[in-house]
Coordinates of C-alpha atoms in Angstrom, one line a residue:
X1 CA -7.0 -6.3 10.2
X2 CA -9.5 -5.4 13.0
X3 CA -12.9 -4.3 11.7
X4 CA -12.9 -1.5 14.2
X5 CA -10.0 0.2 12.5
X6 CA -11.7 0.5 9.0
X7 CA -14.9 1.5 7.4
X8 CA -16.9 -0.1 4.7
X9 CA -17.1 1.3 1.2
X10 CA -20.5 1.5 -0.6
X11 CA -19.5 -1.5 -2.6
X12 CA -18.9 -3.7 0.4
X13 CA -22.1 -2.5 2.1
X14 CA -24.1 -3.4 -1.0
X15 CA -22.3 -6.7 -1.4
X16 CA -23.0 -7.8 2.2
X17 CA -26.7 -6.8 2.3
X18 CA -27.9 -7.2 -1.3
X19 CA -28.2 -11.0 -1.6
X20 CA -29.8 -11.7 1.9
X21 CA -32.4 -9.0 1.1
X22 CA -33.2 -10.5 -2.4
X23 CA -33.4 -14.0 -1.1
X24 CA -35.6 -13.0 1.8
X25 CA -38.0 -11.3 -0.7
X26 CA -38.0 -14.6 -2.8
X27 CA -38.9 -16.7 0.3
X28 CA -41.8 -14.3 1.2
X29 CA -43.0 -14.4 -2.5
X30 CA -42.8 -18.2 -2.7
X31 CA -44.6 -18.7 0.7
X32 CA -47.3 -16.2 -0.3
X33 CA -47.9 -18.3 -3.5
X34 CA -48.1 -21.4 -1.3
X35 CA -45.1 -23.1 -2.8
X36 CA -43.6 -26.2 -1.1
X37 CA -41.1 -25.3 1.6
X38 CA -38.5 -27.4 -0.2
X39 CA -38.4 -24.8 -3.0
X40 CA -37.0 -22.4 -0.4
X41 CA -34.1 -24.4 0.7
X42 CA -31.6 -22.8 -1.6
X43 CA -32.7 -19.3 -0.6
X44 CA -32.5 -20.1 3.1
X45 CA -29.0 -21.4 2.5
X46 CA -28.1 -18.2 0.7
X47 CA -29.4 -16.1 3.5
X48 CA -27.4 -18.1 6.0
X49 CA -24.3 -17.9 3.9
X50 CA -24.3 -14.1 3.4
X51 CA -25.3 -13.5 6.9
X52 CA -22.3 -15.4 8.0
X53 CA -20.1 -13.4 5.7
X54 CA -21.5 -10.2 7.2
X55 CA -20.8 -11.4 10.7
X56 CA -17.2 -12.5 9.8
X57 CA -16.5 -9.1 8.3
X58 CA -16.9 -7.5 11.7
X59 CA -14.4 -9.9 13.1
X60 CA -10.7 -10.2 12.4
X61 CA -11.2 -11.7 8.9
X62 CA -9.8 -9.7 6.1
X63 CA -12.6 -7.9 4.2
X64 CA -11.0 -8.4 0.7
X65 CA -11.0 -12.2 1.4
X66 CA -14.7 -12.1 2.3
X67 CA -15.4 -9.9 -0.7
X68 CA -13.7 -12.2 -3.2
X69 CA -15.0 -15.4 -1.6
X70 CA -18.6 -14.1 -2.0
X71 CA -18.2 -13.2 -5.6
X72 CA -16.7 -16.6 -6.6
X73 CA -19.4 -18.4 -4.7
X74 CA -22.1 -16.4 -6.5
X75 CA -20.8 -17.2 -9.9
X76 CA -19.6 -20.8 -9.5
X77 CA -21.8 -22.3 -6.9
X78 CA -25.1 -20.4 -6.3
X79 CA -25.7 -19.7 -10.1
X80 CA -25.4 -23.3 -11.3
X81 CA -27.2 -24.7 -8.2
X82 CA -30.0 -22.3 -8.8
X83 CA -30.5 -23.7 -12.3
X84 CA -29.9 -27.3 -11.3
X85 CA -32.4 -27.4 -8.4
X86 CA -35.0 -24.9 -9.5
X87 CA -35.0 -25.1 -13.3
X88 CA -38.8 -25.1 -13.3
X89 CA -38.7 -21.6 -12.0
X90 CA -37.2 -20.3 -15.3
X91 CA -38.3 -16.6 -14.9
X92 CA -37.0 -16.5 -11.4
X93 CA -33.7 -18.1 -12.4
X94 CA -33.2 -15.5 -15.2
X95 CA -34.0 -12.7 -12.8
X96 CA -31.4 -13.9 -10.3
X97 CA -28.9 -14.5 -13.0
X98 CA -29.2 -10.9 -14.1
X99 CA -28.8 -9.7 -10.5
X100 CA -25.8 -11.8 -10.0
X101 CA -24.1 -10.4 -13.2
X102 CA -25.0 -6.9 -12.1
X103 CA -23.3 -7.6 -8.8
X104 CA -20.3 -9.2 -10.4
X105 CA -19.6 -6.2 -12.7
X106 CA -20.1 -3.7 -9.8
X107 CA -17.8 -5.5 -7.4
X108 CA -14.9 -6.4 -9.6
X109 CA -12.4 -4.5 -11.8
X110 CA -9.8 -5.0 -14.4
X111 CA -8.8 -8.5 -15.6
X112 CA -10.7 -10.2 -12.9
X113 CA -13.9 -8.6 -14.1
X114 CA -13.2 -9.6 -17.7
X115 CA -12.3 -13.2 -16.7
X116 CA -15.4 -13.7 -14.5
X117 CA -17.7 -12.3 -17.2
X118 CA -16.3 -14.7 -19.7
X119 CA -16.5 -17.7 -17.3
X120 CA -20.0 -16.6 -16.1
X121 CA -21.4 -16.2 -19.6
X122 CA -19.8 -19.5 -20.7
X123 CA -21.4 -21.2 -17.6
X124 CA -24.8 -19.6 -18.4
X125 CA -24.6 -20.8 -22.0
X126 CA -23.8 -24.3 -20.8
X127 CA -26.8 -24.3 -18.4
X128 CA -29.1 -23.0 -21.2
X129 CA -27.9 -25.8 -23.5
X130 CA -28.4 -28.4 -20.8
X131 CA -31.9 -27.3 -19.9
X132 CA -33.0 -26.2 -23.4
X133 CA -35.8 -28.7 -23.7
X134 CA -37.0 -28.3 -20.1
X135 CA -37.4 -24.6 -20.2
X136 CA -39.0 -24.8 -23.7
X137 CA -37.1 -22.0 -25.2
X138 CA -36.4 -21.4 -28.9
X139 CA -32.9 -21.6 -30.4
X140 CA -32.4 -17.8 -30.6
X141 CA -32.6 -17.6 -26.8
X142 CA -29.4 -19.6 -26.6
X143 CA -27.6 -16.8 -28.4
X144 CA -29.7 -13.9 -27.1
X145 CA -29.1 -14.6 -23.3
X146 CA -25.3 -14.3 -23.5
X147 CA -25.6 -11.2 -25.7
X148 CA -28.0 -9.6 -23.2
X149 CA -25.6 -10.3 -20.3
X150 CA -22.6 -9.1 -22.3
X151 CA -24.4 -5.8 -23.1
X152 CA -25.4 -5.6 -19.4
X153 CA -21.8 -6.0 -18.4
X154 CA -20.6 -3.3 -20.8
X155 CA -23.4 -0.9 -19.7
X156 CA -22.5 -1.4 -16.0
X157 CA -18.8 -0.9 -16.7
X158 CA -19.6 2.4 -18.6
X159 CA -21.8 3.6 -15.7
X160 CA -19.3 2.8 -13.1
X161 CA -16.5 4.5 -15.1
X162 CA -18.6 7.6 -15.3
X163 CA -19.3 7.4 -11.6
X164 CA -15.5 6.9 -10.8
X165 CA -14.6 9.9 -13.0
X166 CA -17.1 12.1 -11.3
X167 CA -15.9 10.9 -7.9
X168 CA -12.3 11.6 -8.9
X169 CA -13.3 15.1 -10.1
X170 CA -15.1 15.8 -6.9
X171 CA -12.1 14.6 -4.9
X172 CA -9.8 16.9 -6.9
X173 CA -12.1 19.9 -6.2
X174 CA -12.2 19.1 -2.5
X175 CA -8.4 18.8 -2.5
X176 CA -8.0 22.1 -4.2
X177 CA -10.4 23.7 -1.7
X178 CA -8.5 22.2 1.2
X179 CA -5.2 23.4 -0.2
X180 CA -6.6 27.0 -0.6
X181 CA -7.6 26.9 3.1
X182 CA -4.2 25.6 4.2
X183 CA -1.6 27.2 1.9
X184 CA -0.3 30.8 1.9
X185 CA -0.8 31.9 -1.7
X186 CA 2.4 34.0 -1.9
X187 CA 5.0 31.6 -0.4
X188 CA 3.5 28.2 -1.0
X189 CA 4.0 27.3 2.7
X190 CA 1.3 26.4 5.1
X191 CA -0.6 29.4 6.5
X192 CA -1.1 30.4 10.1
X193 CA -4.6 29.0 10.5
X194 CA -3.3 25.5 9.5
X195 CA -0.3 26.0 11.8
X196 CA -2.6 26.2 14.8
X197 CA -4.3 23.0 13.9
X198 CA -1.1 21.1 13.2
X199 CA 0.6 22.4 16.4
X200 CA -2.3 21.3 18.5
X201 CA -2.2 17.8 16.9
X202 CA 1.6 17.5 17.4
X203 CA 1.2 18.6 21.0
X204 CA -1.5 16.1 21.7
X205 CA 0.7 13.3 20.4
X206 CA 3.5 14.5 22.8
X207 CA 1.0 14.4 25.7
X208 CA 0.4 10.7 25.0
X209 CA 4.0 10.0 25.8
X210 CA 5.4 10.1 22.3
X211 CA 8.7 11.6 21.4
X212 CA 9.3 15.3 22.0
X213 CA 9.0 18.1 19.5
X214 CA 10.6 21.6 18.9
X215 CA 9.7 24.9 17.3
X216 CA 11.8 27.3 15.3
X217 CA 10.6 30.8 14.6
X218 CA 12.6 32.9 12.2
X219 CA 12.5 36.5 11.1
X220 CA 14.2 38.2 8.1
X221 CA 16.5 40.9 9.4
X222 CA 15.6 44.5 8.4
X223 CA 12.9 43.3 6.0
X224 CA 11.0 46.6 6.2
X225 CA 14.1 48.4 5.1
X226 CA 14.5 45.9 2.3
X227 CA 10.9 46.6 1.1
X228 CA 11.5 50.4 1.3
X229 CA 14.8 50.1 -0.7
X230 CA 13.9 47.5 -3.3
X231 CA 10.1 47.8 -3.5
X232 CA 7.4 45.3 -2.6
X233 CA 7.7 43.2 -5.7
X234 CA 11.3 42.5 -4.8
X235 CA 10.2 42.0 -1.2
X236 CA 7.7 39.3 -2.3
X237 CA 10.4 37.6 -4.4
X238 CA 12.6 37.6 -1.3
X239 CA 9.9 35.9 0.7
X240 CA 9.5 33.3 -2.0
X241 CA 13.2 32.6 -2.1
X242 CA 13.3 32.2 1.7
X243 CA 10.3 29.9 1.6
X244 CA 11.9 27.8 -1.1
X245 CA 15.0 27.4 1.0
X246 CA 12.8 26.3 4.0
X247 CA 11.0 23.7 1.9
X248 CA 14.4 22.3 0.7
X249 CA 15.7 22.0 4.2
X250 CA 12.5 20.7 5.8
X251 CA 12.2 17.3 4.2
X252 CA 10.8 14.9 6.8
X253 CA 7.2 14.0 6.9
X254 CA 7.0 15.0 10.6
X255 CA 8.3 18.5 10.0
X256 CA 6.2 21.5 8.8
X257 CA 7.1 25.0 7.6
X258 CA 4.5 27.9 7.9
X259 CA 4.4 31.5 7.1
X260 CA 3.6 33.0 10.5
X261 CA 2.9 36.5 9.3
X262 CA 4.7 39.2 7.3
X263 CA 8.4 38.2 7.2
X264 CA 8.1 35.7 10.1
X265 CA 8.1 31.9 9.6
X266 CA 7.5 29.0 12.0
X267 CA 8.8 25.5 11.7
X268 CA 7.4 22.5 13.7
X269 CA 10.0 19.7 14.1
X270 CA 8.3 16.5 15.2
X271 CA 10.3 13.9 17.1
X272 CA 13.1 16.4 17.5
X273 CA 15.0 17.4 20.7
X274 CA 17.0 20.5 21.4
X275 CA 20.1 19.3 19.6
X276 CA 18.2 18.3 16.5
X277 CA 16.4 21.7 16.4
X278 CA 19.7 23.6 16.7
X279 CA 21.1 21.5 13.9
X280 CA 18.2 22.3 11.6
X281 CA 18.2 26.0 12.5
X282 CA 21.9 26.3 11.7
X283 CA 21.5 24.4 8.5
X284 CA 18.7 26.8 7.4
X285 CA 20.8 29.8 8.4
X286 CA 23.8 28.5 6.4
X287 CA 21.6 27.8 3.3
X288 CA 20.3 31.4 3.4
X289 CA 23.9 32.7 3.8
X290 CA 24.9 30.7 0.7
X291 CA 22.0 32.1 -1.3
X292 CA 23.5 35.6 -1.0
X293 CA 20.3 37.6 -1.5
X294 CA 21.4 41.2 -1.9
X295 CA 20.3 43.6 0.9
X296 CA 22.2 46.9 0.7
X297 CA 19.9 48.5 3.2
X298 CA 20.7 46.1 6.0
X299 CA 22.7 47.5 9.0
X300 CA 24.6 44.3 9.6
X301 CA 25.4 42.8 6.2
X302 CA 25.1 43.3 2.4
X303 CA 23.0 40.2 2.1
X304 CA 19.8 38.9 3.6
X305 CA 20.3 37.5 7.1
X306 CA 17.8 35.9 9.6
X307 CA 17.3 35.8 13.3
X308 CA 15.9 32.6 14.8
X309 CA 14.4 31.5 18.1
X310 CA 14.2 27.8 19.2
X311 CA 12.2 26.1 22.0
X312 CA 11.7 22.4 22.8
X313 CA 8.6 21.0 24.6
X314 CA 8.9 19.7 28.2
X315 CA 6.7 19.2 31.2
X316 CA 7.0 22.8 32.4
X317 CA 4.7 24.0 29.5
X318 CA 1.0 23.8 30.1
X319 CA 0.1 24.1 26.4
X320 CA 1.5 24.5 23.0
X321 CA 0.6 28.2 23.3
X322 CA 3.2 28.5 26.1
X323 CA 5.8 26.9 24.0
X324 CA 5.0 29.2 21.1
X325 CA 5.3 32.2 23.4
X326 CA 8.7 31.1 24.6
X327 CA 9.8 30.6 21.0
X328 CA 8.7 34.1 20.2
X329 CA 10.6 35.3 23.2
X330 CA 13.8 33.6 22.0
X331 CA 13.4 35.2 18.6
X332 CA 12.9 38.6 20.2
X333 CA 16.1 38.2 22.1
X334 CA 18.0 37.1 19.0
X335 CA 16.9 40.4 17.3
X336 CA 17.7 42.5 20.3
X337 CA 21.2 40.8 20.6
X338 CA 22.3 42.1 17.2
X339 CA 20.3 39.8 14.8
X340 CA 21.8 37.2 12.4
X341 CA 21.9 34.5 15.1
X342 CA 20.1 31.6 16.7
X343 CA 18.8 31.8 20.3
X344 CA 17.5 28.8 22.2
X345 CA 15.0 29.3 25.0
X346 CA 15.8 26.9 27.9
X347 CA 14.0 27.1 31.2
X348 CA 14.0 30.8 31.8
X349 CA 17.4 31.2 30.1
X350 CA 18.4 32.2 26.6
X351 CA 21.3 30.4 25.0
X352 CA 23.0 31.5 21.8
X353 CA 23.9 28.6 19.5

């Protein structure tokens, strides 16, 4: 995957920059104390290695592969080599071992984390046993070091879990806030503000030469009379039923249903030509007819009916606003032609479907 198409997480950024930074600090410290340049060889190699990983990550090399490669090299190559070559620097080795275990527990999860901790502590125990005499430690240290690293691993896991839970809670709060700004609270459909954003997005996709799109605007016939006759609570329930029918009929990921205002609704049908739009409109109309929502104050039926206007994008429209205007014009004509019908706007003509 191309690096340009993705962004780094905090973990990956820490992973790529942490070890080069630490090894650079170590080199400066050793040179300041006038140590032999040979004692810096391992650290110079480490800087070169992680700098190479950083460079490769910006190329077409998969980040997860680099991520995992670095972790395993840390545990099974750099850690033992650190002890084998620089055992006389015992405090420095212990410091780096702690940092490596911290990095290990921060960058891995699940069974991999448990397995690497077991293998890493076993490796550390083996190194301590091998160099027990050289580092002049007492026997309790052979037991204490693994216990310290095990405690450190558990502590880091606990901290990370708390961080992940807080991150999840924050995301949930943001999702709820986003939903409140996009959803009409009565019907559960998208609201008009979000409709304008989505319509602009769909139109921009069409301008890039992608497949056409269509709009359907629908209005509940004689809804004011319905409210006056049955009351506003019944009126709200009617809107909810119509909205539920729309959600049942609009099932594709590229289609969106909105409450346009009052008893009017708008549907965006992505990748849909005029024939597809007419099919969807007639399907919605048939579903509402089947629902048989009582409307004794209607002048054309004893049940709720709808009028619908359709338009399909083409090169004659300068913007999505023009298409929306033509859709509204088709709906207006459907209502003036007796209601309970579907009218399709087509290049300055209105066609009943």
